[in-house]
mmCIF file of C-alpha atoms in Angstrom:
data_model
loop_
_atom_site.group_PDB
_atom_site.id
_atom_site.type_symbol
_atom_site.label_atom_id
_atom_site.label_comp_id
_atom_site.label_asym_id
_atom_site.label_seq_id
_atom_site.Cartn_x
_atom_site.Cartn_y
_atom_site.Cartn_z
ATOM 1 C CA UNK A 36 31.062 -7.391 7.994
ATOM 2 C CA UNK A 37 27.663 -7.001 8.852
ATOM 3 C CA UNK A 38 24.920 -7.303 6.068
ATOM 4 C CA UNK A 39 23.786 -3.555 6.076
ATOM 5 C CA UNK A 40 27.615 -2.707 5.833
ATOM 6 C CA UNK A 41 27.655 -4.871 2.587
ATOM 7 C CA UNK A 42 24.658 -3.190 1.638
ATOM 8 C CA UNK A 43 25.984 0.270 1.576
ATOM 9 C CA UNK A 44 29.043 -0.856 -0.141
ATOM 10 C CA UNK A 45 27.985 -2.628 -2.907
ATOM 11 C CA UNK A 46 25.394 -2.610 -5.787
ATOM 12 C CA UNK A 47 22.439 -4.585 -4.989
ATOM 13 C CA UNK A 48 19.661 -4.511 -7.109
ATOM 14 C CA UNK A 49 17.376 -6.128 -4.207
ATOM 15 C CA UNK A 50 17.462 -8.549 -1.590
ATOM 16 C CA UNK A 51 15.158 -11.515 -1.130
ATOM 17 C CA UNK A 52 14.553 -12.761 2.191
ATOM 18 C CA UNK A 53 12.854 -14.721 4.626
ATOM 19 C CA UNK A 54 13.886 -13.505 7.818
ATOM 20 C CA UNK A 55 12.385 -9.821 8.518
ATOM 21 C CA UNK A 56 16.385 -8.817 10.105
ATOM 22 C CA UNK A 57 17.523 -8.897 6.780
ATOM 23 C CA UNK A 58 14.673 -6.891 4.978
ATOM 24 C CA UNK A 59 15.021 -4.409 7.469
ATOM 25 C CA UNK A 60 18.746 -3.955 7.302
ATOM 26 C CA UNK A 61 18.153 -3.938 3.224
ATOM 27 C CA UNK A 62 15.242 -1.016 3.739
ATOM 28 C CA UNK A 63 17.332 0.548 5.516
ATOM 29 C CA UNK A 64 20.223 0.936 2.997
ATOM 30 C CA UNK A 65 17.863 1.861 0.597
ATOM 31 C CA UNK A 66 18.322 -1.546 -1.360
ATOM 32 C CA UNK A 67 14.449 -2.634 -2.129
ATOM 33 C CA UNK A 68 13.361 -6.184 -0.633
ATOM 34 C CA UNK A 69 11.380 -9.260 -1.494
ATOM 35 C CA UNK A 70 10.413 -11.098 1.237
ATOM 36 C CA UNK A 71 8.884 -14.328 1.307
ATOM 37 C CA UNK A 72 6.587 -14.442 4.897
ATOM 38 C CA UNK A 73 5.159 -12.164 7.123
ATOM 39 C CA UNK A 74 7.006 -9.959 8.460
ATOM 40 C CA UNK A 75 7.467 -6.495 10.321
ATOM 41 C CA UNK A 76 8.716 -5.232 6.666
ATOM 42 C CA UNK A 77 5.531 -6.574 4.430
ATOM 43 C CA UNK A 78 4.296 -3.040 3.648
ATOM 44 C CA UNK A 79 7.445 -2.048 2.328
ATOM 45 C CA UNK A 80 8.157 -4.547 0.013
ATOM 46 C CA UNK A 81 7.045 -6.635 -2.587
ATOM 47 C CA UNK A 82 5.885 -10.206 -1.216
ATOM 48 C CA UNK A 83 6.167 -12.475 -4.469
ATOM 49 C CA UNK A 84 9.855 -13.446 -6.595
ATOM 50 C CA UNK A 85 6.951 -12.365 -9.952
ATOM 51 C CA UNK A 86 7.395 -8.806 -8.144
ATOM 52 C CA UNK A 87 10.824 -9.048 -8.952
ATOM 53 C CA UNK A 88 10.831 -6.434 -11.636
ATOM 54 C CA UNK A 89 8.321 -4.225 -10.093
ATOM 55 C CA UNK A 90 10.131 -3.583 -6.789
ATOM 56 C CA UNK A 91 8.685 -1.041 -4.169
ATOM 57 C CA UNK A 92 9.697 0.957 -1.356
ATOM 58 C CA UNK A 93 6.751 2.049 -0.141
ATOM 59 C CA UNK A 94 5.925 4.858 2.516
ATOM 60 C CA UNK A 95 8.907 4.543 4.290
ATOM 61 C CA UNK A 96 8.215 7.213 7.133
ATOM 62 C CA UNK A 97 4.900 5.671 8.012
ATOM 63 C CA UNK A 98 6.841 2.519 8.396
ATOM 64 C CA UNK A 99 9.615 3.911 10.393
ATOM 65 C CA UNK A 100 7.095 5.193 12.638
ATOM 66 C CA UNK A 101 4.866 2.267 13.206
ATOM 67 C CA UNK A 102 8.202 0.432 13.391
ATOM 68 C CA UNK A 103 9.228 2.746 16.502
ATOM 69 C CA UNK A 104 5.581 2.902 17.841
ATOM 70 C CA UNK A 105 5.933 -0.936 18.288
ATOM 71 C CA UNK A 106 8.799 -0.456 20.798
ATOM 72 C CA UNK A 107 6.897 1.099 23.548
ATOM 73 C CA UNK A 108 7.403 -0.168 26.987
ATOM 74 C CA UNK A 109 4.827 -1.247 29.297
ATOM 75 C CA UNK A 110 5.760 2.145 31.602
ATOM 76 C CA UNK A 111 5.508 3.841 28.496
ATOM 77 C CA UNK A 112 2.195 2.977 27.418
ATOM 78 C CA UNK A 113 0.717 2.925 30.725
ATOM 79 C CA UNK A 114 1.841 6.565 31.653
ATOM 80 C CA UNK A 115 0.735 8.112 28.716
ATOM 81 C CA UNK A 116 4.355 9.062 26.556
ATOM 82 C CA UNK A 117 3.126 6.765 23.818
ATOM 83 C CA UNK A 118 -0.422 8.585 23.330
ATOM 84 C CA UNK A 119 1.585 11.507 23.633
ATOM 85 C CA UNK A 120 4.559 11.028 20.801
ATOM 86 C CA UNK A 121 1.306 10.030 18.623
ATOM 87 C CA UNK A 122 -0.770 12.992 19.312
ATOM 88 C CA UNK A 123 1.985 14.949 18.630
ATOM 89 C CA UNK A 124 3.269 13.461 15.540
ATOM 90 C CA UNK A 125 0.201 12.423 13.918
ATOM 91 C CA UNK A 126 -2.237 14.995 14.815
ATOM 92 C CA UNK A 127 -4.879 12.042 16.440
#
């Protein structure tokens, strides 16, 4: 069973995590996250175990979408698609 799988089919109150997979998958479940590092997940969760009671999902779309901007290939940002999904989703 993966860990998103358990996610969805049990009752978490939150996950705490080091590695940014995990936090992700969480997030994604819509089970809030502590992590404990840097990570790709940082503005979407709280950063401290004293957070623990004050957990936060944060702007989840803007995440989802600098998540997916990160993925660009080379071709892709060289030929002008990725200035182009931008311009189009984020009025620049």
């Amino acid at each position: 069973t993966s860990l998103y799988q358990q996610l969805l089919d049990g009752d978490y109150y939150c996950t705490i995590s080091i590695n940014s997979n995990s936090a992700v998958e969480s997030i994604w479940a819509g089970v809030p996250a502590i992590t404990l590092d840097k990570h790709v997940s940082n503005s979407v969760t709280r950063n401290s175990l004293s957070e623990i009671n004050d957990l936060y999902y944060g702007p989840l779309g803007d995440w989802l979408a600098w998540l997916s901007y990160c993925q660009f290939t080379f071709d892709e940002l060289m030929d002008g698609t990725a200035l182009d999904i931008v311009r189009r989703y984020h009025n620049v």
